[in-house]
Amino acid sequence: AHKFGESAPIRSYIDAGIVYVPNRPFIIVVMIQDIEGRVGRTREVAGEEIFEVIAKKTYDYVVNDNR
């Protein structure tokens, strides 16, 4: 399951999902706010460069049974 949201006036991007790992499902939510426009990310770039990286690292951590 997955949900993405954004607010253009305050440059915020939110991505949330449920990841179904056997015996260890987890929910991940990543929020980015760039009020002053310093990061300069579009929704697509935020997804590719930030959300995907964080989700992959979290998934690898959970799958490798780090507790």
MMTF fields as JSON, N, C-alpha, C and O atoms, coordinates in Angstrom:
{
  "mmtfVersion": "1.0.0",
  "mmtfProducer": "UNKNOWN",
  "numBonds": 267,
  "numAtoms": 268,
  "numGroups": 67,
  "numChains": 1,
  "numModels": 1,
  "chainsPerModel": [1],
  "groupsPerChain": [67],
  "chainIdList": ["A"],
  "bondAtomList": [4, 2, 8, 6, 12, 10, 16, 14, 20, 18, 24, 22, 28, 26, 32, 30, 36, 34, 40, 38, 44, 42, 48, 46, 52, 50, 56, 54, 60, 58, 64, 62, 68, 66, 72, 70, 76, 74, 80, 78, 84, 82, 88, 86, 92, 90, 96, 94, 100, 98, 104, 102, 108, 106, 112, 110, 116, 114, 120, 118, 124, 122, 128, 126, 132, 130, 136, 134, 140, 138, 144, 142, 148, 146, 152, 150, 156, 154, 160, 158, 164, 162, 168, 166, 172, 170, 176, 174, 180, 178, 184, 182, 188, 186, 192, 190, 196, 194, 200, 198, 204, 202, 208, 206, 212, 210, 216, 214, 220, 218, 224, 222, 228, 226, 232, 230, 236, 234, 240, 238, 244, 242, 248, 246, 252, 250, 256, 254, 260, 258, 264, 262],
  "bondOrderList": [1, 1, 1, 1, 1, 1, 1, 1, 1, 1, 1, 1, 1, 1, 1, 1, 1, 1, 1, 1, 1, 1, 1, 1, 1, 1, 1, 1, 1, 1, 1, 1, 1, 1, 1, 1, 1, 1, 1, 1, 1, 1, 1, 1, 1, 1, 1, 1, 1, 1, 1, 1, 1, 1, 1, 1, 1, 1, 1, 1, 1, 1, 1, 1, 1, 1],
  "groupList": [{"groupName": "ALA", "atomNameList": ["N", "CA", "C", "O"], "elementList": ["N", "C", "C", "O"], "formalChargeList": [0, 0, 0, 0], "bondAtomList": [1, 0, 2, 1, 3, 2], "bondOrderList": [1, 1, 2], "singleLetterCode": "A", "chemCompType": "L-PEPTIDE LINKING"}, {"groupName": "HIS", "atomNameList": ["N", "CA", "C", "O"], "elementList": ["N", "C", "C", "O"], "formalChargeList": [0, 0, 0, 0], "bondAtomList": [1, 0, 2, 1, 3, 2], "bondOrderList": [1, 1, 2], "singleLetterCode": "H", "chemCompType": "L-PEPTIDE LINKING"}, {"groupName": "LYS", "atomNameList": ["N", "CA", "C", "O"], "elementList": ["N", "C", "C", "O"], "formalChargeList": [0, 0, 0, 0], "bondAtomList": [1, 0, 2, 1, 3, 2], "bondOrderList": [1, 1, 2], "singleLetterCode": "K", "chemCompType": "L-PEPTIDE LINKING"}, {"groupName": "PHE", "atomNameList": ["N", "CA", "C", "O"], "elementList": ["N", "C", "C", "O"], "formalChargeList": [0, 0, 0, 0], "bondAtomList": [1, 0, 2, 1, 3, 2], "bondOrderList": [1, 1, 2], "singleLetterCode": "F", "chemCompType": "L-PEPTIDE LINKING"}, {"groupName": "GLY", "atomNameList": ["N", "CA", "C", "O"], "elementList": ["N", "C", "C", "O"], "formalChargeList": [0, 0, 0, 0], "bondAtomList": [1, 0, 2, 1, 3, 2], "bondOrderList": [1, 1, 2], "singleLetterCode": "G", "chemCompType": "PEPTIDE LINKING"}, {"groupName": "GLU", "atomNameList": ["N", "CA", "C", "O"], "elementList": ["N", "C", "C", "O"], "formalChargeList": [0, 0, 0, 0], "bondAtomList": [1, 0, 2, 1, 3, 2], "bondOrderList": [1, 1, 2], "singleLetterCode": "E", "chemCompType": "L-PEPTIDE LINKING"}, {"groupName": "SER", "atomNameList": ["N", "CA", "C", "O"], "elementList": ["N", "C", "C", "O"], "formalChargeList": [0, 0, 0, 0], "bondAtomList": [1, 0, 2, 1, 3, 2], "bondOrderList": [1, 1, 2], "singleLetterCode": "S", "chemCompType": "L-PEPTIDE LINKING"}, {"groupName": "PRO", "atomNameList": ["N", "CA", "C", "O"], "elementList": ["N", "C", "C", "O"], "formalChargeList": [0, 0, 0, 0], "bondAtomList": [1, 0, 2, 1, 3, 2], "bondOrderList": [1, 1, 2], "singleLetterCode": "P", "chemCompType": "L-PEPTIDE LINKING"}, {"groupName": "ILE", "atomNameList": ["N", "CA", "C", "O"], "elementList": ["N", "C", "C", "O"], "formalChargeList": [0, 0, 0, 0], "bondAtomList": [1, 0, 2, 1, 3, 2], "bondOrderList": [1, 1, 2], "singleLetterCode": "I", "chemCompType": "L-PEPTIDE LINKING"}, {"groupName": "ARG", "atomNameList": ["N", "CA", "C", "O"], "elementList": ["N", "C", "C", "O"], "formalChargeList": [0, 0, 0, 0], "bondAtomList": [1, 0, 2, 1, 3, 2], "bondOrderList": [1, 1, 2], "singleLetterCode": "R", "chemCompType": "L-PEPTIDE LINKING"}, {"groupName": "TYR", "atomNameList": ["N", "CA", "C", "O"], "elementList": ["N", "C", "C", "O"], "formalChargeList": [0, 0, 0, 0], "bondAtomList": [1, 0, 2, 1, 3, 2], "bondOrderList": [1, 1, 2], "singleLetterCode": "Y", "chemCompType": "L-PEPTIDE LINKING"}, {"groupName": "ASP", "atomNameList": ["N", "CA", "C", "O"], "elementList": ["N", "C", "C", "O"], "formalChargeList": [0, 0, 0, 0], "bondAtomList": [1, 0, 2, 1, 3, 2], "bondOrderList": [1, 1, 2], "singleLetterCode": "D", "chemCompType": "L-PEPTIDE LINKING"}, {"groupName": "VAL", "atomNameList": ["N", "CA", "C", "O"], "elementList": ["N", "C", "C", "O"], "formalChargeList": [0, 0, 0, 0], "bondAtomList": [1, 0, 2, 1, 3, 2], "bondOrderList": [1, 1, 2], "singleLetterCode": "V", "chemCompType": "L-PEPTIDE LINKING"}, {"groupName": "ASN", "atomNameList": ["N", "CA", "C", "O"], "elementList": ["N", "C", "C", "O"], "formalChargeList": [0, 0, 0, 0], "bondAtomList": [1, 0, 2, 1, 3, 2], "bondOrderList": [1, 1, 2], "singleLetterCode": "N", "chemCompType": "L-PEPTIDE LINKING"}, {"groupName": "MET", "atomNameList": ["N", "CA", "C", "O"], "elementList": ["N", "C", "C", "O"], "formalChargeList": [0, 0, 0, 0], "bondAtomList": [1, 0, 2, 1, 3, 2], "bondOrderList": [1, 1, 2], "singleLetterCode": "M", "chemCompType": "L-PEPTIDE LINKING"}, {"groupName": "GLN", "atomNameList": ["N", "CA", "C", "O"], "elementList": ["N", "C", "C", "O"], "formalChargeList": [0, 0, 0, 0], "bondAtomList": [1, 0, 2, 1, 3, 2], "bondOrderList": [1, 1, 2], "singleLetterCode": "Q", "chemCompType": "L-PEPTIDE LINKING"}, {"groupName": "THR", "atomNameList": ["N", "CA", "C", "O"], "elementList": ["N", "C", "C", "O"], "formalChargeList": [0, 0, 0, 0], "bondAtomList": [1, 0, 2, 1, 3, 2], "bondOrderList": [1, 1, 2], "singleLetterCode": "T", "chemCompType": "L-PEPTIDE LINKING"}],
  "groupTypeList": [0, 1, 2, 3, 4, 5, 6, 0, 7, 8, 9, 6, 10, 8, 11, 0, 4, 8, 12, 10, 12, 7, 13, 9, 7, 3, 8, 8, 12, 12, 14, 8, 15, 11, 8, 5, 4, 9, 12, 4, 9, 16, 9, 5, 12, 0, 4, 5, 5, 8, 3, 5, 12, 8, 0, 2, 2, 16, 10, 11, 10, 12, 12, 13, 11, 13, 9],
  "groupIdList": [1, 2, 3, 4, 5, 6, 7, 8, 9, 10, 11, 12, 13, 14, 15, 16, 17, 18, 19, 20, 21, 22, 23, 24, 25, 26, 27, 28, 29, 30, 31, 32, 33, 34, 35, 36, 37, 38, 39, 40, 41, 42, 43, 44, 45, 46, 47, 48, 49, 50, 51, 52, 53, 54, 55, 56, 57, 58, 59, 60, 61, 62, 63, 64, 65, 66, 67],
  "secStructList": [7, 3, 3, 3, 3, 3, 3, 6, 6, 6, 6, 3, 3, 3, 3, 3, 3, 3, 3, 7, 7, 6, 6, 7, 7, 3, 3, 3, 3, 3, 3, 3, 3, 7, 6, 6, 1, 7, 1, 7, 7, 7, 2, 2, 2, 2, 0, 0, 0, 0, 0, 2, 2, 2, 2, 2, 2, 2, 2, 2, 2, 2, 2, 6, 6, 7, 7],
  "xCoordList": [0.848, 0.0, 0.89, 1.979, 0.413, 1.259, 0.395, -0.676, 0.859, 0.161, 1.183, 2.106, 1.011, 1.913, 1.098, -0.035, 1.667, 0.983, 1.977, 3.174, 1.463, 2.326, 1.514, 0.295, 2.212, 1.62, 2.548, 3.611, 2.152, 2.995, 3.312, 4.454, 2.339, 2.658, 3.79, 4.562, 3.897, 4.967, 6.028, 6.879, 5.966, 6.943, 7.163, 8.29, 6.095, 6.236, 5.808, 4.847, 6.537, 6.286, 6.224, 7.095, 5.2, 4.997, 4.772, 3.989, 5.447, 5.273, 5.118, 5.913, 4.101, 3.839, 3.503, 2.9, 3.893, 3.578, 3.629, 4.272, 2.934, 2.988, 3.803, 3.51, 4.816, 5.69, 5.448, 5.605, 5.068, 4.714, 5.9, 6.013, 6.774, 7.889, 7.369, 6.764, 7.589, 7.092, 7.514, 8.694, 6.54, 6.725, 7.23, 7.43, 7.439, 7.914, 7.385, 8.165, 6.077, 5.574, 5.845, 5.888, 6.025, 6.274, 5.647, 5.348, 5.461, 4.946, 6.089, 6.838, 6.215, 7.25, 6.593, 5.768, 6.971, 6.482, 7.685, 8.467, 7.83, 8.923, 8.297, 7.488, 8.679, 8.156, 9.322, 10.298, 9.208, 10.227, 9.527, 8.508, 10.062, 9.517, 10.649, 11.69, 10.443, 11.47, 10.888, 10.769, 10.526, 9.822, 10.601, 10.015, 11.891, 12.68, 13.199, 13.883, 12.89, 13.298, 14.774, 15.3, 15.444, 16.882, 17.21, 18.216, 16.349, 16.62, 16.36, 17.084, 15.337, 15.063, 14.658, 15.033, 13.903, 13.478, 12.064, 11.205, 11.844, 10.48, 9.925, 10.668, 8.639, 8.024, 8.713, 8.988, 8.988, 9.602, 11.021, 11.407, 11.791, 13.172, 13.186, 14.011, 12.289, 12.207, 11.933, 12.518, 11.053, 10.739, 11.927, 12.201, 12.633, 13.754, 14.993, 15.651, 15.312, 16.566, 16.462, 17.466, 15.282, 15.159, 14.313, 14.799, 13.061, 12.15, 12.636, 12.636, 13.05, 13.494, 14.719, 14.819, 15.633, 16.853, 16.51, 17.003, 15.673, 15.295, 14.507, 14.741, 13.579, 12.781, 13.663, 13.465, 14.624, 15.522, 16.374, 16.536, 16.918, 17.74, 16.911, 17.377, 15.689, 14.804, 14.442, 14.484, 14.091, 13.749, 14.934, 14.758, 16.129, 17.314, 17.556, 17.919, 17.359, 17.534, 16.561, 16.953, 15.304, 14.271, 14.488, 14.406, 14.757, 14.947, 16.15, 16.132, 17.194, 18.383, 18.238, 19.208, 17.021, 16.658, 17.479, 17.836, 17.772, 18.449, 17.423, 16.457, 17.62, 16.654, 17.345, 16.705],
  "yCoordList": [-1.177, 0.0, 1.235, 1.229, 2.302, 3.463, 4.71, 4.647, 5.85, 7.117, 8.242, 8.299, 9.128, 10.266, 11.547, 11.598, 12.575, 13.862, 14.992, 14.817, 16.153, 17.325, 18.583, 18.602, 19.632, 20.946, 21.943, 22.269, 22.416, 23.321, 24.629, 25.084, 25.259, 26.548, 26.475, 27.425, 25.369, 25.265, 24.238, 23.857, 23.802, 22.847, 21.664, 21.389, 20.977, 19.788, 18.564, 18.607, 17.484, 16.219, 15.129, 15.039, 14.311, 13.257, 11.954, 11.907, 10.908, 9.592, 8.596, 8.596, 7.75, 6.765, 5.433, 5.38, 4.371, 3.051, 1.984, 2.144, 0.893, -0.294, -1.318, -1.616, -1.85, -2.837, -4.172, -4.3, -5.155, -6.467, -7.426, -8.212, -7.355, -8.289, -9.437, -9.177, -10.698, -11.813, -11.693, -11.526, -11.781, -11.709, -10.358, -10.21, -9.38, -8.057, -6.933, -6.101, -6.888, -5.774, -4.451, -4.394, -3.393, -2.093, -0.983, -1.147, 0.139, 1.343, 2.336, 2.511, 2.984, 4.004, 5.288, 5.268, 6.39, 7.705, 8.635, 8.741, 9.304, 10.251, 11.584, 11.658, 12.632, 13.969, 14.925, 14.923, 15.725, 16.721, 18.062, 18.168, 19.079, 20.422, 21.357, 21.389, 22.109, 22.994, 24.393, 24.908, 25.006, 26.292, 27.368, 28.142, 27.415, 28.483, 28.123, 28.932, 26.936, 26.546, 26.237, 26.25, 25.962, 25.691, 24.33, 24.173, 23.352, 22.005, 21.94, 21.262, 22.637, 22.739, 21.434, 21.169, 20.619, 19.341, 19.449, 20.131, 18.776, 18.606, 17.358, 16.608, 17.132, 15.938, 14.673, 13.754, 14.626, 13.44, 13.222, 12.098, 14.301, 14.19, 13.813, 13.002, 14.385, 14.026, 12.538, 11.876, 12.011, 10.587, 9.722, 8.727, 10.096, 9.282, 9.425, 8.43, 10.628, 10.869, 10.75, 10.509, 10.912, 10.911, 9.74, 8.898, 9.675, 8.648, 7.238, 6.368, 7.011, 5.662, 5.224, 4.065, 6.13, 5.804, 5.43, 4.427, 6.229, 5.957, 4.655, 3.857, 4.433, 3.199, 1.968, 0.954, 2.044, 0.902, 0.593, -0.572, 1.617, 1.393, 0.796, -0.092, 1.28, 0.749, -0.699, -1.542, -0.992, -2.358, -3.302, -4.369, -2.915, -3.747, -4.001, -5.111, -2.989, -3.133, -4.161, -5.036, -4.053, -4.963, -6.391, -7.344, -6.545, -7.874, -8.591, -9.812, -7.84, -8.457, -8.705, -9.036, -8.544, -8.897, -8.154, -8.715, -6.893, -6.06, -5.579, -4.911, -5.905, -5.501, -4.716, -4.29],
  "zCoordList": [0.0, 0.0, 0.0, 0.574, -0.654, -0.85, -1.017, -1.62, -0.483, -0.651, -0.707, 0.105, -1.666, -1.832, -1.751, -2.229, -1.149, -1.096, -1.212, -0.987, -1.565, -1.663, -1.418, -1.59, -1.014, -0.852, -1.528, -0.999, -2.675, -3.451, -2.728, -2.791, -2.038, -1.403, -0.373, -0.24, 0.351, 1.353, 0.946, 1.751, -0.295, -0.83, 0.102, 0.514, 0.429, 1.265, 0.461, -0.306, 0.655, -0.024, 1.034, 1.899, 0.96, 1.94, 1.191, 0.243, 1.608, 1.015, 2.153, 3.093, 2.074, 3.122, 2.481, 1.409, 3.14, 2.612, 3.688, 4.725, 3.413, 4.254, 3.486, 2.328, 4.129, 3.495, 4.179, 5.393, 3.393, 3.932, 3.856, 2.916, 4.845, 4.986, 5.86, 6.9, 5.469, 6.284, 7.749, 8.057, 8.632, 10.083, 10.596, 11.802, 9.73, 10.173, 9.294, 8.831, 9.054, 8.238, 8.953, 10.182, 8.17, 8.776, 7.949, 6.766, 8.602, 7.962, 7.889, 8.85, 6.743, 6.598, 6.099, 5.185, 6.711, 6.311, 6.224, 7.169, 5.09, 4.893, 4.503, 3.578, 5.22, 4.941, 4.713, 5.463, 3.691, 3.371, 3.24, 2.558, 3.885, 3.732, 3.352, 4.01, 2.298, 1.746, 1.599, 0.487, 2.72, 2.705, 1.947, 1.19, 2.145, 1.542, 0.155, -0.473, -0.329, -1.675, -1.82, -2.934, -0.732, -0.788, -1.397, -2.089, -1.131, -1.633, -3.131, -3.86, -3.589, -5.015, -5.665, -6.807, -4.963, -5.508, -6.084, -5.526, -7.189, -7.667, -7.004, -6.37, -7.143, -6.551, -7.07, -6.298, -8.361, -8.951, -8.431, -8.11, -8.35, -7.871, -6.394, -5.973, -5.609, -4.191, -4.052, -3.195, -4.883, -4.842, -5.192, -4.521, -6.24, -6.699, -5.819, -5.514, -5.415, -4.706, -3.19, -2.52, -2.653, -1.198, -0.714, 0.041, -1.134, -0.636, -0.953, -0.083, -2.2, -2.577, -1.78, -1.379, -1.555, -0.808, 0.634, 1.15, 1.28, 2.669, 2.763, 3.67, 1.843, 1.846, 1.649, 2.318, 0.747, 0.484, 1.704, 2.065, 2.343, 3.536, 4.668, 5.381, 4.832, 5.871, 5.577, 6.473, 4.34, 3.94, 4.192, 4.781, 3.753, 3.96, 5.447, 5.837, 6.267, 7.708, 8.277, 9.049, 7.895, 8.416, 7.896, 8.67, 6.627, 6.023, 6.62, 6.776, 6.954, 7.542, 9.037, 9.718, 9.539, 10.925, 11.975, 13.011, 11.695, 12.695, 13.698, 13.331, 14.927, 15.972, 17.047, 18.009]
}
